Short mmCIF file of C-alpha atoms in Angstrom, two decimals:
data_model
loop_
_atom_site.label_atom_id
_atom_site.label_comp_id
_atom_site.label_asym_id
_atom_site.label_seq_id
_atom_site.Cartn_x
_atom_site.Cartn_y
_atom_site.Cartn_z
CA MET U 1 209.03 200.33 206.87
CA LYS U 2 206.95 201.22 209.41
CA LYS U 3 208.56 202.12 212.15
CA LEU U 4 209.80 199.30 215.00
CA ILE U 5 208.14 199.06 218.06
CA GLY U 6 210.21 197.95 221.22
CA ARG U 7 212.41 195.25 220.54
CA GLN U 8 214.83 196.21 221.69
CA GLN U 9 216.87 193.57 222.97
CA GLU U 10 216.22 190.97 219.98
CA LEU U 11 217.61 193.51 217.80
CA ASP U 12 220.90 194.22 220.73
CA THR U 13 221.15 190.07 220.04
CA LEU U 14 219.99 189.77 216.00
CA GLN U 15 223.32 192.63 215.92
CA ALA U 16 225.81 190.85 217.54
CA VAL U 17 225.20 187.75 215.47
CA LEU U 18 226.06 189.80 212.67
CA HIS U 19 228.71 190.76 213.87
CA SER U 20 230.66 187.35 215.59
CA ASP U 21 233.11 186.15 214.09
CA LYS U 22 231.28 182.79 213.37
CA SER U 23 229.05 180.67 211.71
CA GLU U 24 225.30 181.43 213.29
CA PHE U 25 221.93 179.63 214.01
CA VAL U 26 219.59 181.11 214.51
CA ALA U 27 215.98 180.06 215.61
CA VAL U 28 213.27 182.83 215.67
CA TYR U 29 209.52 182.01 217.28
CA GLY U 30 206.95 183.19 218.78
CA ARG U 31 203.04 182.28 218.38
CA ARG U 32 200.83 183.55 214.84
CA ARG U 33 201.48 187.56 214.30
CA VAL U 34 203.26 188.95 216.99
CA GLY U 35 205.32 190.06 214.99
CA LYS U 36 208.63 187.88 213.58
CA THR U 37 209.23 188.43 210.30
CA PHE U 38 209.05 192.42 210.89
CA LEU U 39 211.87 192.17 213.13
CA ILE U 40 214.42 190.31 211.61
CA ARG U 41 213.43 192.83 208.49
CA HIS U 42 214.47 195.47 210.24
CA ALA U 43 217.35 194.53 212.16
CA PHE U 44 218.93 193.11 208.86
CA ARG U 45 217.23 195.99 206.52
CA GLY U 46 216.43 193.90 203.93
CA LYS U 47 220.37 192.90 203.08
CA PHE U 48 220.25 188.56 202.43
CA ALA U 49 221.88 187.46 200.18
CA PHE U 50 218.87 184.41 199.99
CA GLU U 51 215.26 184.43 201.57
CA ALA U 52 213.40 181.32 201.34
CA THR U 53 209.07 181.57 203.08
CA GLY U 54 207.38 178.46 203.28
CA LEU U 55 204.05 177.33 201.09
CA ALA U 56 201.43 176.66 203.27
CA ASN U 57 200.03 172.72 201.88
CA ALA U 58 202.34 172.88 200.17
CA THR U 59 203.94 169.36 197.82
CA LEU U 60 207.65 168.30 198.18
CA SER U 61 207.69 169.60 194.01
CA GLN U 62 205.77 172.74 195.04
CA GLN U 63 208.24 173.68 198.31
CA LEU U 64 211.34 172.29 195.62
CA THR U 65 210.08 175.29 193.27
CA ASN U 66 209.64 177.66 195.18
CA PHE U 67 213.12 177.33 196.68
CA CYS U 68 214.11 177.95 193.37
CA LEU U 69 212.34 181.15 191.98
CA ALA U 70 213.74 182.72 195.65
CA LEU U 71 217.67 181.37 194.47
CA GLN U 72 216.83 182.33 190.46
CA LYS U 73 215.91 185.50 192.78
CA ALA U 74 218.64 186.20 194.96
CA ASP U 75 220.68 184.54 192.02
CA SER U 76 219.82 186.30 188.75
CA SER U 77 224.14 185.74 186.70
CA THR U 78 223.02 182.12 186.46
CA THR U 79 220.05 179.80 185.45
CA TYR U 80 218.61 177.69 187.12
CA ALA U 81 216.42 174.44 187.62
CA PRO U 82 213.98 172.96 190.24
CA ALA U 83 215.81 170.30 192.26
CA GLY U 84 214.46 166.37 192.75
CA SER U 85 215.42 166.75 196.42
CA TRP U 86 216.79 169.27 199.53
CA LEU U 87 219.98 167.14 199.63
CA GLU U 88 220.36 168.88 195.75
CA ALA U 89 218.80 171.87 196.22
CA PHE U 90 221.35 172.57 199.51
CA GLN U 91 224.21 171.56 197.48
CA GLN U 92 222.75 174.67 195.14
CA LEU U 93 222.86 176.85 197.29
CA ILE U 94 226.30 176.13 198.56
CA ALA U 95 227.63 176.33 195.30
CA TYR U 96 226.09 179.87 194.87
CA LEU U 97 227.16 181.54 198.75
CA GLU U 98 230.65 179.97 197.87
CA ARG U 99 230.77 182.38 194.56
CA LEU U 100 229.93 185.55 196.76
CA ASP U 101 232.86 187.40 198.45
CA THR U 102 231.14 189.38 200.73
CA PRO U 103 232.02 189.32 204.15
CA ARG U 104 228.11 187.98 206.10
CA LYS U 105 226.52 186.58 204.58
CA VAL U 106 222.70 186.15 205.82
CA LEU U 107 220.03 184.06 205.39
CA PHE U 108 216.91 183.83 206.21
CA ILE U 109 214.25 181.03 205.74
CA ASP U 110 210.40 182.19 206.84
CA GLU U 111 207.77 179.56 207.60
CA LEU U 112 210.66 176.85 207.14
CA PRO U 113 208.28 174.50 208.97
CA TRP U 114 205.99 174.30 206.16
CA PHE U 115 208.76 173.09 203.68
CA ASP U 116 209.45 170.09 206.23
CA THR U 117 206.49 168.26 204.06
CA HIS U 118 205.30 164.48 204.74
CA GLY U 119 209.04 161.75 203.37
CA SER U 120 210.15 165.08 201.63
CA GLY U 121 213.45 165.26 204.00
CA PHE U 122 214.15 168.24 204.83
CA VAL U 123 215.13 168.39 208.47
CA GLN U 124 218.09 166.47 207.47
CA ALA U 125 219.32 168.20 204.37
CA LEU U 126 218.98 171.41 206.78
CA GLU U 127 220.84 169.14 208.44
CA HIS U 128 223.95 168.37 205.93
CA PHE U 129 223.56 172.15 204.38
CA TRP U 130 224.60 172.99 208.76
CA ASN U 131 227.30 170.14 209.70
CA SER U 132 229.18 169.41 206.70
CA TRP U 133 228.91 173.35 205.58
CA ALA U 134 228.20 176.14 207.17
CA SER U 135 229.52 175.05 209.72
CA ALA U 136 232.96 175.01 209.17
CA ARG U 137 233.26 178.66 207.89
CA THR U 138 232.73 181.93 209.89
CA ASP U 139 230.23 183.61 207.39
CA ILE U 140 227.17 181.82 207.65
CA VAL U 141 224.08 183.75 209.52
CA LEU U 142 221.19 181.63 209.03
CA VAL U 143 218.13 182.83 210.24
CA THR U 144 215.28 180.91 210.07
CA CYS U 145 211.90 180.91 211.79
CA GLY U 146 208.54 179.83 211.56
CA SER U 147 205.25 180.48 213.18
CA ALA U 148 204.94 176.15 213.64
CA ALA U 149 205.88 176.67 217.28
CA SER U 150 205.53 172.23 218.02
CA TRP U 151 207.85 172.47 214.86
CA MET U 152 210.13 174.80 216.18
CA LEU U 153 210.74 173.48 219.94
CA HIS U 154 211.05 169.78 219.38
CA THR U 155 212.24 169.65 215.49
CA LEU U 156 214.85 172.59 215.55
CA ILE U 157 215.64 173.47 218.89
CA ASN U 158 215.10 170.63 221.16
CA SER U 159 215.97 168.69 218.12
CA ARG U 160 217.85 164.75 219.26
CA GLY U 161 219.02 164.19 215.82
CA GLY U 162 221.79 166.13 213.67
CA LEU U 163 220.05 169.21 214.62
CA HIS U 164 220.89 168.62 218.04
CA ASN U 165 222.54 171.35 220.59
CA ARG U 166 223.24 173.27 216.77
CA ILE U 167 221.21 176.40 217.43
CA THR U 168 223.10 179.14 218.59
CA LYS U 169 220.78 181.65 218.99
CA ARG U 170 217.11 181.90 220.11
CA ILE U 171 214.65 184.01 220.01
CA LYS U 172 210.99 184.76 221.55
CA VAL U 173 209.02 187.31 220.77
CA VAL U 174 206.65 188.28 222.51
CA PRO U 175 203.81 190.21 222.71
CA PHE U 176 203.68 194.00 223.84
CA THR U 177 203.64 195.22 227.18
CA LEU U 178 201.23 197.85 227.67
CA HIS U 179 203.88 200.30 227.25
CA GLU U 180 204.07 199.14 224.01
CA CYS U 181 201.11 199.22 223.02
CA GLU U 182 200.58 202.66 224.23
CA GLN U 183 203.86 203.39 221.71
CA LEU U 184 201.77 201.73 219.07
CA LEU U 185 199.47 203.17 219.08
CA GLN U 186 200.71 207.46 219.67
CA SER U 187 203.17 206.55 216.40
CA ARG U 188 199.33 206.44 214.84
CA HIS U 189 198.29 209.71 216.88
CA SER U 190 195.84 207.69 219.00
CA VAL U 191 194.22 209.81 221.60
CA LEU U 192 192.88 206.31 223.12
CA ASP U 193 193.66 206.94 227.38
CA ARG U 194 194.86 204.32 229.33
CA TYR U 195 192.06 203.20 230.58
CA GLN U 196 190.30 202.29 227.00
CA ILE U 197 194.18 200.40 225.94
CA ILE U 198 193.10 198.24 228.99
CA GLN U 199 190.06 198.05 227.50
CA LEU U 200 191.84 196.53 224.65
CA TYR U 201 194.66 195.25 225.73
CA MET U 202 191.50 192.38 227.90
CA VAL U 203 190.85 191.52 223.83
CA LEU U 204 193.23 191.40 222.69
CA GLY U 205 196.32 190.60 223.82
CA GLY U 206 199.44 191.81 223.18
CA VAL U 207 199.88 190.83 219.36
CA PRO U 208 201.02 192.72 217.13
CA TYR U 209 198.66 192.57 214.59
CA TYR U 210 195.89 193.12 215.83
CA TRP U 211 196.32 196.51 217.35
CA GLU U 212 196.82 197.35 213.65
CA GLU U 213 193.41 197.29 212.67
CA ILE U 214 192.98 199.58 215.73
CA ASP U 215 191.07 202.66 214.43
CA THR U 216 192.06 205.62 215.60
CA GLY U 217 189.08 207.93 215.17
CA GLN U 218 186.71 205.07 217.64
CA SER U 219 186.47 203.99 221.06
CA ALA U 220 187.97 200.51 222.38
CA MET U 221 184.01 199.55 222.47
CA GLN U 222 183.81 200.62 219.48
CA ASN U 223 187.02 198.86 217.89
CA ILE U 224 186.54 195.47 219.85
CA GLU U 225 182.74 195.28 218.42
CA ARG U 226 183.80 196.35 214.89
CA ILE U 227 187.50 193.77 215.70
CA THR U 228 185.53 190.42 217.21
CA PHE U 229 181.98 190.88 216.27
CA SER U 230 180.97 192.06 213.16
CA GLU U 231 181.34 189.45 209.86
CA ASN U 232 184.44 190.79 208.07
CA GLY U 233 186.26 191.47 212.00
CA LEU U 234 189.41 190.39 211.95
CA LEU U 235 189.50 188.22 215.08
CA ARG U 236 185.26 186.98 214.54
CA ASN U 237 187.04 183.26 212.79
CA GLU U 238 191.14 184.30 213.72
CA PHE U 239 190.83 181.45 216.73
CA THR U 240 190.98 178.41 214.70
CA ASN U 241 193.04 179.90 212.48
CA LEU U 242 194.55 180.35 214.89
CA TYR U 243 195.68 177.47 217.24
CA ARG U 244 195.72 175.62 214.00
CA SER U 245 199.20 177.29 212.71
CA LEU U 246 200.81 177.28 215.65
CA PHE U 247 199.92 173.02 216.95
CA LYS U 248 199.69 169.53 214.58
CA ASN U 249 196.63 168.07 215.41
CA TYR U 250 196.08 170.88 217.27
CA GLU U 251 192.61 169.99 218.55
CA ARG U 252 194.01 168.39 221.12
CA HIS U 253 195.74 171.44 222.03
CA LEU U 254 191.86 172.87 222.08
CA SER U 255 190.83 170.65 224.01
CA ILE U 256 192.71 171.83 226.81
CA VAL U 257 191.86 174.91 226.34
CA LYS U 258 188.14 174.93 226.22
CA ALA U 259 189.02 172.41 229.74
CA LEU U 260 190.87 175.33 231.15
CA ALA U 261 188.10 178.20 229.75
CA MET U 262 185.31 176.84 232.57
CA LYS U 263 187.87 177.38 235.53
CA ALA U 264 189.10 180.08 236.13
CA LYS U 265 191.05 179.53 239.06
CA GLY U 266 193.05 176.47 237.04
CA LEU U 267 193.39 172.59 236.86
CA THR U 268 195.77 170.02 237.37
CA ARG U 269 197.35 168.08 235.15
CA ASP U 270 194.68 165.11 236.25
CA GLU U 271 192.36 167.31 236.13
CA ILE U 272 192.92 168.57 232.85
CA ILE U 273 193.25 164.67 231.61
CA ARG U 274 189.63 163.83 232.87
CA ALA U 275 188.35 167.03 231.04
CA ALA U 276 189.71 167.09 227.91
CA LYS U 277 190.01 163.49 227.61
CA LEU U 278 193.23 162.70 227.30
CA THR U 279 195.41 159.83 227.93
CA SER U 280 197.72 159.90 231.08
CA ALA U 281 201.41 159.98 228.89
CA GLY U 282 203.78 161.92 228.10
CA SER U 283 201.40 163.03 224.92
CA THR U 284 200.43 164.99 227.37
CA THR U 285 203.02 167.05 228.90
CA ARG U 286 203.91 167.79 225.52
CA LEU U 287 200.72 169.19 223.82
CA LEU U 288 201.26 171.51 227.70
CA ASP U 289 204.20 172.50 226.96
CA GLU U 290 203.89 173.41 223.98
CA LEU U 291 200.66 176.16 224.88
CA GLU U 292 202.81 177.07 227.78
CA GLU U 293 205.40 178.01 225.30
CA SER U 294 203.09 179.29 223.04
CA GLY U 295 202.92 181.20 225.60
CA PHE U 296 198.58 180.53 225.55
CA ILE U 297 198.10 179.11 229.87
CA ARG U 298 200.72 179.26 232.20
CA LYS U 299 202.04 176.49 234.71
CA TYR U 300 201.80 177.75 238.74
CA SER U 301 201.98 176.13 241.56
CA PRO U 302 200.17 177.53 244.57
CA TYR U 303 201.84 179.27 248.02
CA GLY U 304 202.88 176.49 249.86
CA LYS U 305 202.97 173.92 247.49
CA LYS U 306 204.72 171.49 245.99
CA SER U 307 205.74 170.93 241.92
CA ARG U 308 203.39 168.06 241.31
CA ASN U 309 200.59 170.63 242.82
CA SER U 310 201.03 173.00 239.66
CA LEU U 311 197.87 174.67 238.14
CA TYR U 312 197.67 175.07 234.87
CA GLN U 313 195.72 178.07 233.68
CA LEU U 314 194.80 180.11 230.42
CA VAL U 315 196.16 183.42 230.17
CA ASP U 316 195.36 183.59 226.25
CA PHE U 317 193.35 187.11 226.33
CA TYR U 318 191.83 186.65 222.66
CA THR U 319 191.64 183.65 223.26
CA LEU U 320 189.45 184.23 226.62
CA PHE U 321 186.90 186.78 225.65
CA TYR U 322 186.69 184.36 222.35
CA LEU U 323 184.74 181.56 224.17
CA ARG U 324 183.08 182.94 226.48
CA PHE U 325 181.36 186.05 223.99
CA ILE U 326 182.77 184.95 220.60
CA GLN U 327 181.84 180.89 219.20
CA ASP U 328 178.57 180.97 220.10
CA THR U 329 177.71 183.92 218.37
CA SER U 330 175.67 183.80 214.86
CA LEU U 331 176.49 186.10 211.94
CA ASN U 332 173.54 186.59 211.36
CA GLU U 333 173.35 187.76 214.77
CA GLN U 334 173.47 191.67 215.44
CA TYR U 335 175.70 191.94 218.47
CA ASN U 336 175.88 195.68 220.33
CA TRP U 337 179.12 195.06 222.69
CA ILE U 338 178.35 198.03 224.83
CA SER U 339 175.06 196.81 225.85
CA MET U 340 176.97 194.10 227.55
CA LEU U 341 178.61 196.27 229.78
CA ASP U 342 176.62 196.53 233.42
CA THR U 343 175.34 192.77 232.49
CA PRO U 344 177.18 189.89 235.71
CA LYS U 345 178.59 187.96 232.18
CA TYR U 346 180.71 191.78 231.22
CA ARG U 347 181.72 191.95 235.42
CA ALA U 348 182.66 188.55 235.47
CA TRP U 349 185.04 188.12 233.27
CA SER U 350 186.69 191.64 233.16
CA GLY U 351 187.82 190.85 236.11
CA TYR U 352 189.18 188.04 235.27
CA ALA U 353 190.81 190.13 232.15
CA PHE U 354 191.97 192.37 233.81
CA GLU U 355 194.29 190.42 236.59
CA GLN U 356 195.42 188.77 233.78
CA VAL U 357 196.85 191.95 232.63
CA CYS U 358 198.61 192.41 235.71
CA LEU U 359 199.72 189.14 235.99
CA TRP U 360 201.67 189.26 232.37
CA HIS U 361 202.79 192.84 233.95
CA LEU U 362 204.34 191.37 236.81
CA PRO U 363 208.28 193.99 236.30
CA GLN U 364 205.95 196.54 236.58
CA ILE U 365 204.01 196.34 239.07
CA LYS U 366 207.50 195.35 240.62
CA GLN U 367 209.40 198.75 239.67
CA ALA U 368 206.24 200.50 241.58
CA LEU U 369 206.72 198.82 244.74
CA GLY U 370 210.54 199.70 244.92
CA ILE U 371 211.62 195.70 244.79
CA SER U 372 212.72 194.96 241.61
CA GLY U 373 216.30 194.38 243.45
CA VAL U 374 214.82 192.44 245.33
CA GLN U 375 214.11 188.55 244.85
CA THR U 376 210.59 187.06 244.83
CA THR U 377 208.76 184.10 244.21
CA THR U 378 204.60 184.59 243.06
CA SER U 379 201.82 182.31 243.21
CA SER U 380 198.16 182.49 245.13
CA TRP U 381 196.40 181.57 247.75
CA ARG U 382 193.47 179.27 248.04
CA SER U 383 192.03 179.20 252.02
CA THR U 384 191.73 175.30 252.47
CA SER U 385 189.58 176.01 255.79
CA ALA U 386 188.61 180.52 255.58
CA GLU U 387 185.13 180.58 254.77
CA GLY U 388 184.23 181.60 252.43
CA GLY U 389 187.00 179.27 250.26
CA ALA U 390 189.34 182.64 250.58
CA GLN U 391 191.83 182.86 247.56
CA ILE U 392 194.44 185.54 246.68
CA ASP U 393 195.33 185.30 242.58
CA LEU U 394 198.55 187.03 243.06
CA VAL U 395 201.23 186.85 246.79
CA ILE U 396 204.64 188.62 245.88
CA ASP U 397 206.51 186.40 248.38
CA ARG U 398 210.37 188.33 249.02
CA ARG U 399 213.11 187.84 250.14
CA ASP U 400 213.11 190.74 252.18
CA GLN U 401 210.35 189.48 255.27
CA VAL U 402 208.22 190.99 253.81
CA ILE U 403 204.95 189.00 251.78
CA ASN U 404 202.61 191.63 249.46
CA LEU U 405 199.13 189.94 248.80
CA CYS U 406 197.93 191.80 245.45
CA GLU U 407 194.23 192.61 245.15
CA MET U 408 193.53 193.36 241.25
CA LYS U 409 189.94 195.04 240.55
CA PHE U 410 188.67 196.84 237.63
CA SER U 411 186.32 199.52 237.56
CA ILE U 412 185.54 202.83 236.31
CA SER U 413 185.99 205.03 238.79
CA PRO U 414 188.79 205.21 241.85
CA PHE U 415 188.15 202.19 243.92
CA VAL U 416 185.39 202.24 247.24
CA ILE U 417 186.58 199.64 250.19
CA ASP U 418 182.83 199.70 251.76
CA LYS U 419 182.38 198.22 254.98
CA LYS U 420 181.36 194.19 253.78
CA TYR U 421 185.39 193.76 251.11
CA SER U 422 186.91 195.40 254.37
CA ALA U 423 185.45 193.25 256.66
CA GLU U 424 187.06 190.46 253.38
CA LEU U 425 190.00 191.58 252.90
CA ARG U 426 190.92 191.16 256.66
CA ASN U 427 189.25 187.56 256.90
CA LYS U 428 191.87 186.56 253.43
CA ILE U 429 194.59 188.19 255.18
CA GLY U 430 193.73 186.74 258.81
CA ALA U 431 194.00 183.56 257.33
CA PHE U 432 196.73 183.76 255.06
CA LYS U 433 198.21 183.93 258.19
CA ALA U 434 196.41 181.00 260.10
CA GLU U 435 196.84 179.03 257.34
CA THR U 436 200.41 179.96 255.99
CA GLY U 437 202.60 180.67 259.97
CA THR U 438 204.55 183.01 258.33
CA ARG U 439 206.53 185.42 260.06
CA LYS U 440 206.63 187.53 257.55
CA SER U 441 205.13 191.43 256.82
CA VAL U 442 201.99 191.44 255.51
CA PHE U 443 201.08 194.44 252.62
CA LEU U 444 197.69 194.31 251.34
CA THR U 445 197.95 195.86 247.88
CA MET U 446 195.63 197.03 246.31
CA ILE U 447 196.21 196.97 241.56
CA THR U 448 193.72 198.79 240.41
CA THR U 449 192.71 201.54 236.96
CA PHE U 450 192.57 204.68 239.53
CA GLY U 451 193.15 204.25 242.25
CA LEU U 452 190.99 203.50 245.43
CA LYS U 453 189.26 206.75 246.85
CA ALA U 454 190.24 206.96 250.99
CA ASN U 455 187.40 206.30 253.91
CA PRO U 456 187.31 204.78 257.09
CA HIS U 457 187.59 201.09 255.42
CA SER U 458 190.69 201.51 253.62
CA THR U 459 192.66 203.30 256.26
CA GLY U 460 195.45 200.82 257.56
CA LEU U 461 194.27 197.88 256.25
CA VAL U 462 196.26 199.15 252.44
CA GLN U 463 199.46 199.22 252.20
CA ASN U 464 200.01 199.63 249.21
CA ASP U 465 198.01 201.62 246.54
CA LEU U 466 199.22 201.20 242.71
CA THR U 467 196.74 202.48 239.78
CA MET U 468 197.22 201.71 236.20
CA ASP U 469 199.54 204.03 235.35
CA ALA U 470 202.51 201.59 236.79
CA LEU U 471 201.43 199.11 234.37
CA PHE U 472 202.17 200.57 231.39
CA VAL U 473 206.07 201.74 232.82
CA SER U 474 208.88 200.97 230.78
#
C-alpha cells in the first residue's frame, strides 16, 4: 500500500472508533479525488468484516445484486441470492454479522449515496439496520463514505428523519496543504522547488489525485500544460464530471460558480441570485451551503460589516483555472502555456491565485507572525471613499491590539516596492485607519514568494516580511 501523507487527525479519529466501547456510525465526506477511500482503507488496513461500493447510475436490481456479491465475498461459507428489497438485504447482512465472533466488526460502505436510487427504500432500510440492531450492540463500526456532498450532508449527516443525530463521528477530508503536497512529491523523489510547487498548487489546489499526475522529470509549467491542455490530460475534461459527481442538479451549482468567477472580490447573495438567475428562496441558500461545505466557495464578511453583508467568493483553484484558460480552448488547438507567462491575463490570474493560496494557509501565516495563540478574526476591507478604491484582501484583527494588513504578491524574484506602490500602500493604510476609526496598531505585512528587496521605499513601511517558505510550515 502506498504511503499515507498527512491525515493524522483523521487517522486518530478512525483509530478511536475502532477501539471504542460502543457501536459507531462514521460519515466520511469531501470533494471528489481528495483521498477519502484511501484514508479509510489505510486506517483499517483493509480488514473489513464487510465492504461494498455503490454503483453509479445503476438500477435498484443492479444495486441489490452488487450488495449481494459483496456479502458473498465476505462470507464464502454461505450461498446468497440477491434480496428483493433493501430491508431484506440488510437482514442478510445482520444474519452474517451475528455469526462472527470478532470483537469489533468494521463495515465499510463506499459511495453510499449511489445506493439510494429513486424510490428504492434504501435510506429507510439503513435507518432500520442502525436503529433497531447495530446501535443496540457495542461491536459495530459502520464507516460510510461518499463524494456526493448534497446527499451526505442533507440525507445523512443533517438528517431530519430516522437518521437524525445517529452519526457518531463525521470526518471532512479536505485538500492537502502546501506542506503535504511537498511531502507527496518528496516521496516520489521530486526535485521541484517551492516556487514550482506553488505554481502547481495555483492550478491543482491540494487534491492528491491530481498531484499523482505530476511527472517529476518535468517543470511545473510543462506539467500544467500536459495535465490541463493536452487532449488526454486528466484535467482537460474533469470540470463537468467534478460537479456532476458531487451535486444533484449540478447545473445550478455551476451557474453560481460561473457568476462568482466574473467578480474576484465576490458577490452578495442577492447579486448571485441576479447573476445566476436563481430564485430568492431556501433552495439557493442550500446550494450556497453545499458549495461552501465542499470547499468551492467561501463566505466572508468585510471588515466591520455584519453577516448580512457577507460576500461569497470562488476559491477552488482548478475551477478558477478552468474557467479562465481551459473552457474556451479547442481540443484541436495547439496551446503553449509557457507563452502565457508575460501576458496581462496570466499576471492577473497568478496574482489572484496566489492570494487564494495564502488565504488557504492562514494558520501557517499566523504561525510565521508568532500569533498562533492569539485570538483573531480575518476579513477583507474595501474603502468607500479613498481615491482608486483602496482594497486589502486579508485583514487579521488581533486581540492583542494589533491589526495586520496583508499584501500578497506573486513574483519570480524578490519583490520591489517602488515609489508609486509605496504611495499606494500608505494611502491604503491611511484610508483604513480613517474609515474604520481603529485605535489598534496597524502593521503592514507583505507575503511574497521570495521576500522583499530592501530599499528606501520599504524601510519603515513594512513591519512583517514573509516569504513563501512560511506557507510550507506543517
